[in-house]
GROMACS .gro file of N, CA and C in nm:
model
  435
    1MET      N    1  -2.293   6.376  -1.488
    1MET     CA    2  -2.221   6.194  -1.482
    1MET      C    3  -2.363   6.121  -1.518
    2GLY      N    4  -2.349   6.036  -1.603
    2GLY     CA    5  -2.456   5.918  -1.601
    2GLY      C    6  -2.517   5.839  -1.517
    3GLN      N    7  -2.607   5.782  -1.545
    3GLN     CA    8  -2.696   5.693  -1.441
    3GLN      C    9  -2.582   5.552  -1.435
    4LYS      N   10  -2.570   5.532  -1.315
    4LYS     CA   11  -2.498   5.383  -1.296
    4LYS      C   12  -2.583   5.270  -1.362
    5ALA      N   13  -2.536   5.172  -1.338
    5ALA     CA   14  -2.619   5.020  -1.374
    5ALA      C   15  -2.729   5.006  -1.305
    6LEU      N   16  -2.720   5.021  -1.136
    6LEU     CA   17  -2.856   5.006  -1.076
    6LEU      C   18  -2.963   5.124  -1.113
    7GLY      N   19  -3.067   5.039  -1.144
    7GLY     CA   20  -3.192   5.142  -1.217
    7GLY      C   21  -3.188   5.165  -1.338
    8ARG      N   22  -3.084   5.129  -1.417
    8ARG     CA   23  -3.077   5.162  -1.542
    8ARG      C   24  -3.055   5.012  -1.634
    9THR      N   25  -2.971   4.927  -1.567
    9THR     CA   26  -2.968   4.768  -1.637
    9THR      C   27  -3.020   4.672  -1.533
   10LEU      N   28  -3.004   4.721  -1.403
   10LEU     CA   29  -3.037   4.634  -1.309
   10LEU      C   30  -3.098   4.654  -1.197
   11ASN      N   31  -3.169   4.543  -1.148
   11ASN     CA   32  -3.211   4.555  -0.992
   11ASN      C   33  -3.156   4.458  -0.923
   12SER      N   34  -3.130   4.445  -0.767
   12SER     CA   35  -3.069   4.362  -0.697
   12SER      C   36  -3.161   4.328  -0.577
   13THR      N   37  -3.176   4.192  -0.550
   13THR     CA   38  -3.218   4.119  -0.426
   13THR      C   39  -3.124   4.061  -0.353
   14PRO      N   40  -3.000   4.119  -0.268
   14PRO     CA   41  -2.890   4.037  -0.257
   14PRO      C   42  -2.944   3.940  -0.126
   15ALA      N   43  -3.045   3.922  -0.070
   15ALA     CA   44  -3.080   3.779   0.040
   15ALA      C   45  -3.197   3.758  -0.039
   16ALA      N   46  -3.193   3.665  -0.143
   16ALA     CA   47  -3.311   3.613  -0.239
   16ALA      C   48  -3.324   3.487  -0.219
   17ASP      N   49  -3.236   3.386  -0.142
   17ASP     CA   50  -3.268   3.268  -0.121
   17ASP      C   51  -3.421   3.241  -0.082
   18GLY      N   52  -3.514   3.189  -0.155
   18GLY     CA   53  -3.633   3.120  -0.152
   18GLY      C   54  -3.709   3.234  -0.134
   19VAL      N   55  -3.680   3.364  -0.212
   19VAL     CA   56  -3.764   3.475  -0.193
   19VAL      C   57  -3.819   3.502  -0.352
   20TRP      N   58  -3.968   3.549  -0.340
   20TRP     CA   59  -4.014   3.527  -0.503
   20TRP      C   60  -3.990   3.661  -0.582
   21ILE      N   61  -3.943   3.653  -0.692
   21ILE     CA   62  -3.874   3.792  -0.756
   21ILE      C   63  -3.945   3.798  -0.900
   22SER      N   64  -4.005   3.928  -0.894
   22SER     CA   65  -4.111   3.967  -0.988
   22SER      C   66  -4.013   3.996  -1.103
   23LEU      N   67  -4.102   3.950  -1.221
   23LEU     CA   68  -4.018   3.968  -1.362
   23LEU      C   69  -4.078   4.026  -1.442
   24ARG      N   70  -4.194   4.111  -1.390
   24ARG     CA   71  -4.260   4.200  -1.454
   24ARG      C   72  -4.204   4.295  -1.528
   25GLN      N   73  -4.127   4.389  -1.486
   25GLN     CA   74  -4.043   4.495  -1.540
   25GLN      C   75  -3.871   4.456  -1.575
   26ALA      N   76  -3.874   4.340  -1.627
   26ALA     CA   77  -3.713   4.284  -1.645
   26ALA      C   78  -3.766   4.180  -1.762
   27ALA      N   79  -3.646   4.161  -1.811
   27ALA     CA   80  -3.640   4.064  -1.930
   27ALA      C   81  -3.630   3.946  -1.886
   28GLY      N   82  -3.517   3.953  -1.769
   28GLY     CA   83  -3.508   3.817  -1.700
   28GLY      C   84  -3.401   3.834  -1.576
   29VAL      N   85  -3.362   3.743  -1.527
   29VAL     CA   86  -3.284   3.747  -1.387
   29VAL      C   87  -3.188   3.643  -1.377
   30ALA      N   88  -3.061   3.683  -1.322
   30ALA     CA   89  -2.945   3.607  -1.298
   30ALA      C   90  -2.946   3.574  -1.156
   31PHE      N   91  -2.951   3.471  -1.121
   31PHE     CA   92  -2.918   3.422  -0.953
   31PHE      C   93  -2.791   3.387  -0.951
   32SER      N   94  -2.716   3.480  -0.877
   32SER     CA   95  -2.565   3.465  -0.825
   32SER      C   96  -2.570   3.401  -0.686
   33CYS      N   97  -2.518   3.275  -0.691
   33CYS     CA   98  -2.516   3.199  -0.567
   33CYS      C   99  -2.368   3.180  -0.521
   34TYR      N  100  -2.362   3.142  -0.382
   34TYR     CA  101  -2.235   3.104  -0.335
   34TYR      C  102  -2.251   3.035  -0.194
   35LEU      N  103  -2.171   2.917  -0.201
   35LEU     CA  104  -2.151   2.806  -0.071
   35LEU      C  105  -2.002   2.777  -0.065
   36GLY      N  106  -1.940   2.830   0.033
   36GLY     CA  107  -1.786   2.825   0.026
   36GLY      C  108  -1.796   2.693   0.098
   37GLY      N  109  -1.626   2.657   0.111
   37GLY     CA  110  -1.582   2.510   0.165
   37GLY      C  111  -1.595   2.410   0.080
   38ALA      N  112  -1.638   2.414  -0.056
   38ALA     CA  113  -1.623   2.317  -0.151
   38ALA      C  114  -1.762   2.217  -0.079
   39ALA      N  115  -1.874   2.230  -0.048
   39ALA     CA  116  -1.945   2.176   0.014
   39ALA      C  117  -2.050   2.113  -0.090
   40GLY      N  118  -2.074   2.195  -0.211
   40GLY     CA  119  -2.173   2.144  -0.301
   40GLY      C  120  -2.320   2.182  -0.245
   41ASP      N  121  -2.402   2.202  -0.347
   41ASP     CA  122  -2.545   2.261  -0.288
   41ASP      C  123  -2.639   2.222  -0.407
   42THR      N  124  -2.750   2.231  -0.372
   42THR     CA  125  -2.858   2.182  -0.472
   42THR      C  126  -2.940   2.325  -0.487
   43TYR      N  127  -2.970   2.395  -0.577
   43TYR     CA  128  -3.059   2.505  -0.607
   43TYR      C  129  -3.182   2.475  -0.691
   44THR      N  130  -3.316   2.500  -0.640
   44THR     CA  131  -3.431   2.473  -0.708
   44THR      C  132  -3.510   2.559  -0.757
   45LEU      N  133  -3.544   2.583  -0.891
   45LEU     CA  134  -3.602   2.711  -0.955
   45LEU      C  135  -3.756   2.667  -0.947
   46GLN      N  136  -3.823   2.756  -0.913
   46GLN     CA  137  -3.982   2.758  -0.925
   46GLN      C  138  -4.036   2.915  -0.973
   47GLU      N  139  -4.159   2.879  -1.016
   47GLU     CA  140  -4.208   2.985  -1.064
   47GLU      C  141  -4.359   3.012  -1.002
   48ALA      N  142  -4.418   3.122  -0.964
   48ALA     CA  143  -4.562   3.161  -0.932
   48ALA      C  144  -4.628   3.246  -0.977
   49LYS      N  145  -4.771   3.272  -0.976
   49LYS     CA  146  -4.830   3.383  -1.049
   49LYS      C  147  -4.807   3.514  -0.961
   50ASP      N  148  -4.785   3.495  -0.846
   50ASP     CA  149  -4.781   3.632  -0.712
   50ASP      C  150  -4.677   3.606  -0.652
   51SER      N  151  -4.662   3.739  -0.555
   51SER     CA  152  -4.550   3.711  -0.476
   51SER      C  153  -4.592   3.625  -0.364
   52SER      N  154  -4.735   3.606  -0.358
   52SER     CA  155  -4.764   3.465  -0.240
   52SER      C  156  -4.743   3.357  -0.269
   53GLY      N  157  -4.704   3.314  -0.371
   53GLY     CA  158  -4.659   3.177  -0.404
   53GLY      C  159  -4.763   3.106  -0.504
   54THR      N  160  -4.888   3.189  -0.535
   54THR     CA  161  -4.993   3.112  -0.579
   54THR      C  162  -4.969   3.024  -0.721
   55GLY      N  163  -4.997   2.919  -0.724
   55GLY     CA  164  -4.986   2.818  -0.817
   55GLY      C  165  -4.829   2.775  -0.835
   56ALA      N  166  -4.768   2.770  -0.708
   56ALA     CA  167  -4.603   2.757  -0.733
   56ALA      C  168  -4.584   2.598  -0.791
   57GLN      N  169  -4.504   2.600  -0.883
   57GLN     CA  170  -4.459   2.465  -0.944
   57GLN      C  171  -4.311   2.498  -0.993
   58ASN      N  172  -4.226   2.385  -1.005
   58ASN     CA  173  -4.082   2.369  -1.053
   58ASN      C  174  -4.092   2.425  -1.188
   59LEU      N  175  -3.984   2.504  -1.239
   59LEU     CA  176  -3.975   2.548  -1.349
   59LEU      C  177  -3.838   2.479  -1.411
   60ALA      N  178  -3.907   2.355  -1.498
   60ALA     CA  179  -3.789   2.272  -1.544
   60ALA      C  180  -3.714   2.358  -1.701
   61CYS      N  181  -3.646   2.471  -1.658
   61CYS     CA  182  -3.615   2.549  -1.759
   61CYS      C  183  -3.436   2.583  -1.798
   62ILE      N  184  -3.378   2.524  -1.713
   62ILE     CA  185  -3.217   2.540  -1.661
   62ILE      C  186  -3.164   2.433  -1.758
   63THR      N  187  -3.101   2.487  -1.859
   63THR     CA  188  -3.013   2.398  -1.933
   63THR      C  189  -2.874   2.413  -1.930
   64GLU      N  190  -2.831   2.550  -1.896
   64GLU     CA  191  -2.711   2.556  -1.865
   64GLU      C  192  -2.688   2.664  -1.748
   65TYR      N  193  -2.565   2.656  -1.724
   65TYR     CA  194  -2.534   2.740  -1.585
   65TYR      C  195  -2.400   2.745  -1.575
   66HIS      N  196  -2.340   2.858  -1.479
   66HIS     CA  197  -2.202   2.875  -1.503
   66HIS      C  198  -2.145   2.859  -1.335
   67THR      N  199  -2.004   2.816  -1.316
   67THR     CA  200  -1.955   2.830  -1.183
   67THR      C  201  -1.806   2.848  -1.171
   68ASN      N  202  -1.750   2.892  -1.075
   68ASN     CA  203  -1.641   2.908  -1.039
   68ASN      C  204  -1.596   2.923  -0.880
   69THR      N  205  -1.497   2.922  -0.865
   69THR     CA  206  -1.457   2.939  -0.704
   69THR      C  207  -1.515   3.067  -0.634
   70GLY      N  208  -1.524   3.148  -0.692
   70GLY     CA  209  -1.626   3.265  -0.634
   70GLY      C  210  -1.534   3.390  -0.552
   71ASN      N  211  -1.413   3.353  -0.571
   71ASN     CA  212  -1.282   3.479  -0.513
   71ASN      C  213  -1.238   3.543  -0.621
   72GLY      N  214  -1.246   3.538  -0.723
   72GLY     CA  215  -1.202   3.618  -0.863
   72GLY      C  216  -1.089   3.545  -0.912
   73THR      N  217  -1.035   3.462  -0.888
   73THR     CA  218  -0.908   3.392  -0.902
   73THR      C  219  -0.915   3.301  -1.024
   74ASP      N  220  -1.068   3.277  -1.077
   74ASP     CA  221  -1.063   3.189  -1.191
   74ASP      C  222  -1.160   3.251  -1.290
   75ALA      N  223  -1.192   3.182  -1.398
   75ALA     CA  224  -1.292   3.216  -1.509
   75ALA      C  225  -1.385   3.125  -1.465
   76TRP      N  226  -1.531   3.183  -1.556
   76TRP     CA  227  -1.631   3.093  -1.511
   76TRP      C  228  -1.640   2.937  -1.608
   77THR      N  229  -1.707   2.878  -1.562
   77THR     CA  230  -1.695   2.730  -1.635
   77THR      C  231  -1.833   2.733  -1.689
   78ARG      N  232  -1.869   2.715  -1.818
   78ARG     CA  233  -1.997   2.663  -1.864
   78ARG      C  234  -2.052   2.528  -1.837
   79ARG      N  235  -2.152   2.511  -1.784
   79ARG     CA  236  -2.157   2.373  -1.767
   79ARG      C  237  -2.333   2.332  -1.828
   80THR      N  238  -2.350   2.237  -1.887
   80THR     CA  239  -2.486   2.181  -1.939
   80THR      C  240  -2.568   2.101  -1.895
   81GLN      N  241  -2.708   2.096  -1.909
   81GLN     CA  242  -2.749   1.971  -1.844
   81GLN      C  243  -2.888   1.979  -1.935
   82ALA      N  244  -2.939   1.825  -1.933
   82ALA     CA  245  -3.099   1.833  -1.980
   82ALA      C  246  -3.206   1.952  -1.876
   83ALA      N  247  -3.278   1.991  -1.957
   83ALA     CA  248  -3.380   2.108  -1.904
   83ALA      C  249  -3.438   2.054  -1.755
   84ALA      N  250  -3.401   2.121  -1.672
   84ALA     CA  251  -3.430   2.063  -1.498
   84ALA      C  252  -3.466   2.207  -1.422
   85ALA      N  253  -3.542   2.182  -1.304
   85ALA     CA  254  -3.562   2.300  -1.228
   85ALA      C  255  -3.449   2.279  -1.127
   86THR      N  256  -3.353   2.211  -1.148
   86THR     CA  257  -3.261   2.201  -1.014
   86THR      C  258  -3.108   2.209  -1.088
   87VAL      N  259  -3.034   2.286  -0.999
   87VAL     CA  260  -2.881   2.271  -1.004
   87VAL      C  261  -2.793   2.218  -0.924
   88VAL      N  262  -2.712   2.113  -0.940
   88VAL     CA  263  -2.651   2.053  -0.825
   88VAL      C  264  -2.506   2.095  -0.834
   89THR      N  265  -2.446   2.152  -0.755
   89THR     CA  266  -2.298   2.193  -0.763
   89THR      C  267  -2.209   2.089  -0.692
   90ALA      N  268  -2.091   2.053  -0.746
   90ALA     CA  269  -2.031   1.942  -0.669
   90ALA      C  270  -1.978   1.993  -0.568
   91ALA      N  271  -1.923   1.908  -0.488
   91ALA     CA  272  -1.823   1.928  -0.364
   91ALA      C  273  -1.708   1.965  -0.398
   92ALA      N  274  -1.683   2.047  -0.467
   92ALA     CA  275  -1.548   2.102  -0.522
   92ALA      C  276  -1.535   2.263  -0.510
   93ALA      N  277  -1.415   2.311  -0.460
   93ALA     CA  278  -1.394   2.453  -0.452
   93ALA      C  279  -1.435   2.555  -0.589
   94THR      N  280  -1.416   2.483  -0.709
   94THR     CA  281  -1.425   2.528  -0.851
   94THR      C  282  -1.562   2.520  -0.858
   95GLN      N  283  -1.667   2.490  -0.779
   95GLN     CA  284  -1.810   2.510  -0.790
   95GLN      C  285  -1.870   2.562  -0.679
   96ASN      N  286  -1.785   2.636  -0.624
   96ASN     CA  287  -1.842   2.738  -0.482
   96ASN      C  288  -1.968   2.842  -0.533
   97ALA      N  289  -1.898   2.903  -0.638
   97ALA     CA  290  -2.008   2.998  -0.710
   97ALA      C  291  -2.063   2.936  -0.817
   98VAL      N  292  -2.237   2.973  -0.825
   98VAL     CA  293  -2.279   2.938  -0.949
   98VAL      C  294  -2.369   3.060  -0.987
   99VAL      N  295  -2.410   3.084  -1.138
   99VAL     CA  296  -2.507   3.175  -1.189
   99VAL      C  297  -2.579   3.108  -1.257
  100VAL      N  298  -2.721   3.132  -1.222
  100VAL     CA  299  -2.817   3.055  -1.299
  100VAL      C  300  -2.903   3.159  -1.389
  101GLU      N  301  -2.927   3.179  -1.506
  101GLU     CA  302  -3.002   3.268  -1.589
  101GLU      C  303  -3.125   3.217  -1.614
  102VAL      N  304  -3.246   3.300  -1.595
  102VAL     CA  305  -3.354   3.272  -1.630
  102VAL      C  306  -3.422   3.381  -1.725
  103GLU      N  307  -3.469   3.391  -1.867
  103GLU     CA  308  -3.517   3.433  -1.922
  103GLU      C  309  -3.697   3.450  -1.891
  104GLY      N  310  -3.743   3.575  -1.882
  104GLY     CA  311  -3.886   3.600  -1.844
  104GLY      C  312  -3.971   3.524  -1.959
  105THR      N  313  -3.927   3.473  -2.086
  105THR     CA  314  -4.011   3.402  -2.172
  105THR      C  315  -3.994   3.269  -2.110
  106SER      N  316  -3.927   3.207  -2.051
  106SER     CA  317  -3.936   3.095  -2.002
  106SER      C  318  -4.049   3.038  -1.901
  107LEU      N  319  -4.116   3.141  -1.825
  107LEU     CA  320  -4.230   3.126  -1.741
  107LEU      C  321  -4.353   3.072  -1.828
  108SER      N  322  -4.417   3.028  -1.733
  108SER     CA  323  -4.569   2.971  -1.831
  108SER      C  324  -4.658   3.073  -1.810
  109ASP      N  325  -4.754   3.058  -1.880
  109ASP     CA  326  -4.827   3.194  -1.913
  109ASP      C  327  -4.925   3.217  -1.782
  110GLY      N  328  -4.907   3.350  -1.740
  110GLY     CA  329  -4.969   3.372  -1.616
  110GLY      C  330  -4.908   3.400  -1.486
  111TYR      N  331  -4.767   3.371  -1.516
  111TYR     CA  332  -4.668   3.342  -1.406
  111TYR      C  333  -4.571   3.481  -1.438
  112ARG      N  334  -4.539   3.543  -1.336
  112ARG     CA  335  -4.449   3.653  -1.319
  112ARG      C  336  -4.332   3.661  -1.229
  113TYR      N  337  -4.344   3.556  -1.150
  113TYR     CA  338  -4.256   3.558  -1.016
  113TYR      C  339  -4.167   3.410  -1.037
  114VAL      N  340  -4.033   3.412  -1.002
  114VAL     CA  341  -3.948   3.328  -0.986
  114VAL      C  342  -3.868   3.329  -0.837
  115LYS      N  343  -3.826   3.197  -0.794
  115LYS     CA  344  -3.724   3.197  -0.701
  115LYS      C  345  -3.609   3.071  -0.708
  116LEU      N  346  -3.531   3.120  -0.637
  116LEU     CA  347  -3.417   3.003  -0.637
  116LEU      C  348  -3.387   2.947  -0.502
  117THR      N  349  -3.384   2.837  -0.447
  117THR     CA  350  -3.399   2.818  -0.318
  117THR      C  351  -3.279   2.703  -0.299
  118SER      N  352  -3.186   2.753  -0.221
  118SER     CA  353  -3.084   2.648  -0.181
  118SER      C  354  -3.123   2.547  -0.063
  119THR      N  355  -3.078   2.429  -0.096
  119THR     CA  356  -3.128   2.328  -0.015
  119THR      C  357  -3.006   2.323   0.099
  120GLY      N  358  -2.913   2.390   0.085
  120GLY     CA  359  -2.794   2.383   0.190
  120GLY      C  360  -2.813   2.527   0.248
  121ALA      N  361  -2.685   2.588   0.277
  121ALA     CA  362  -2.656   2.711   0.360
  121ALA      C  363  -2.614   2.815   0.241
  122GLY      N  364  -2.622   2.805   0.090
  122GLY     CA  365  -2.595   2.872   0.015
  122GLY      C  366  -2.654   3.001   0.012
  123THR      N  367  -2.609   3.116  -0.031
  123THR     CA  368  -2.640   3.244  -0.064
  123THR      C  369  -2.682   3.257  -0.190
  124VAL      N  370  -2.811   3.351  -0.202
  124VAL     CA  371  -2.859   3.360  -0.340
  124VAL      C  372  -2.920   3.514  -0.375
  125ASN      N  373  -2.840   3.572  -0.459
  125ASN     CA  374  -2.865   3.706  -0.495
  125ASN      C  375  -2.940   3.698  -0.623
  126ALA      N  376  -3.064   3.771  -0.638
  126ALA     CA  377  -3.117   3.799  -0.747
  126ALA      C  378  -3.109   3.923  -0.823
  127LEU      N  379  -3.058   3.924  -0.955
  127LEU     CA  380  -3.015   4.044  -1.039
  127LEU      C  381  -3.115   4.033  -1.154
  128THR      N  382  -3.234   4.111  -1.153
  128THR     CA  383  -3.311   4.149  -1.257
  128THR      C  384  -3.249   4.202  -1.369
  129ARG      N  385  -3.268   4.204  -1.505
  129ARG     CA  386  -3.166   4.262  -1.600
  129ARG      C  387  -3.242   4.317  -1.696
  130ASP      N  388  -3.212   4.395  -1.792
  130ASP     CA  389  -3.282   4.462  -1.904
  130ASP      C  390  -3.408   4.486  -1.859
  131LEU      N  391  -3.395   4.618  -1.766
  131LEU     CA  392  -3.521   4.654  -1.708
  131LEU      C  393  -3.621   4.739  -1.808
  132THR      N  394  -3.748   4.733  -1.804
  132THR     CA  395  -3.828   4.773  -1.898
  132THR      C  396  -3.840   4.931  -1.871
  133THR      N  397  -3.820   4.976  -1.788
  133THR     CA  398  -3.772   5.115  -1.728
  133THR      C  399  -3.705   5.158  -1.631
  134GLN      N  400  -3.659   5.235  -1.691
  134GLN     CA  401  -3.499   5.304  -1.630
  134GLN      C  402  -3.541   5.391  -1.524
  135ARG      N  403  -3.502   5.375  -1.388
  135ARG     CA  404  -3.531   5.479  -1.260
  135ARG      C  405  -3.382   5.495  -1.192
  136THR      N  406  -3.389   5.618  -1.119
  136THR     CA  407  -3.287   5.629  -0.991
  136THR      C  408  -3.336   5.516  -0.923
  137PRO      N  409  -3.202   5.452  -0.831
  137PRO     CA  410  -3.211   5.346  -0.747
  137PRO      C  411  -3.336   5.354  -0.633
  138ALA      N  412  -3.362   5.481  -0.606
  138ALA     CA  413  -3.445   5.510  -0.496
  138ALA      C  414  -3.603   5.484  -0.546
  139ASN      N  415  -3.589   5.479  -0.675
  139ASN     CA  416  -3.721   5.487  -0.746
  139ASN      C  417  -3.779   5.336  -0.808
  140LEU      N  418  -3.673   5.243  -0.767
  140LEU     CA  419  -3.713   5.105  -0.851
  140LEU      C  420  -3.794   5.051  -0.751
  141PRO      N  421  -3.912   4.973  -0.842
  141PRO     CA  422  -3.985   4.897  -0.746
  141PRO      C  423  -3.918   4.797  -0.677
  142ALA      N  424  -3.970   4.742  -0.542
  142ALA     CA  425  -3.971   4.667  -0.483
  142ALA      C  426  -3.962   4.514  -0.538
  143MET      N  427  -3.842   4.434  -0.589
  143MET     CA  428  -3.873   4.305  -0.671
  143MET      C  429  -3.956   4.195  -0.600
  144GLY      N  430  -3.977   4.173  -0.452
  144GLY     CA  431  -4.044   4.092  -0.441
  144GLY      C  432  -4.206   4.133  -0.417
  145VAL      N  433  -4.263   4.217  -0.478
  145VAL     CA  434  -4.415   4.248  -0.446
  145VAL      C  435  -4.479   4.261  -0.598
   0.00000   0.00000   0.00000
C-alpha cells in the first residue's frame, strides 16, 4: 500500500488561527478557513523570521482567494483583489468558507514563517504542501517550530 497524502504531499495544523507556520520544508501553504452563519470575517496574513514572531509584519501578497458555503453543496468561487495582507469575506453563506494560498517565494528574504489570523470566530487550518522531504506522518516535523 502506497503512502497517503499526509507526509507525502502535505502536512496539516487544524487549529492554526494566529499560529506561526514554518515554510522551511514546503513550497507553500493553503489556509482553509470557516465561519458559519453568514457572519463574514477578516483574515490577516503576516510573516516572521521565526516561530516566536521575530520581525513580524503584514505580508501583502494575497491577490486571489476562493470562497464557498463550506458544506460541499457548491463549487469554489475565485475572487480577486489588489495585493493585500487581508481577506474580507462578506456576510453571506456563499462566503462561509475561504481558502487563501501563500507561496513560499512570496515571503521576504530571511522570513520563513506565516500566520493567518481571524478577527472574528473563524477557524483556520494550515495545510503545507509540496513537501521537500516525504515522511511517514509520525516523522513529520512540527509545523510551528
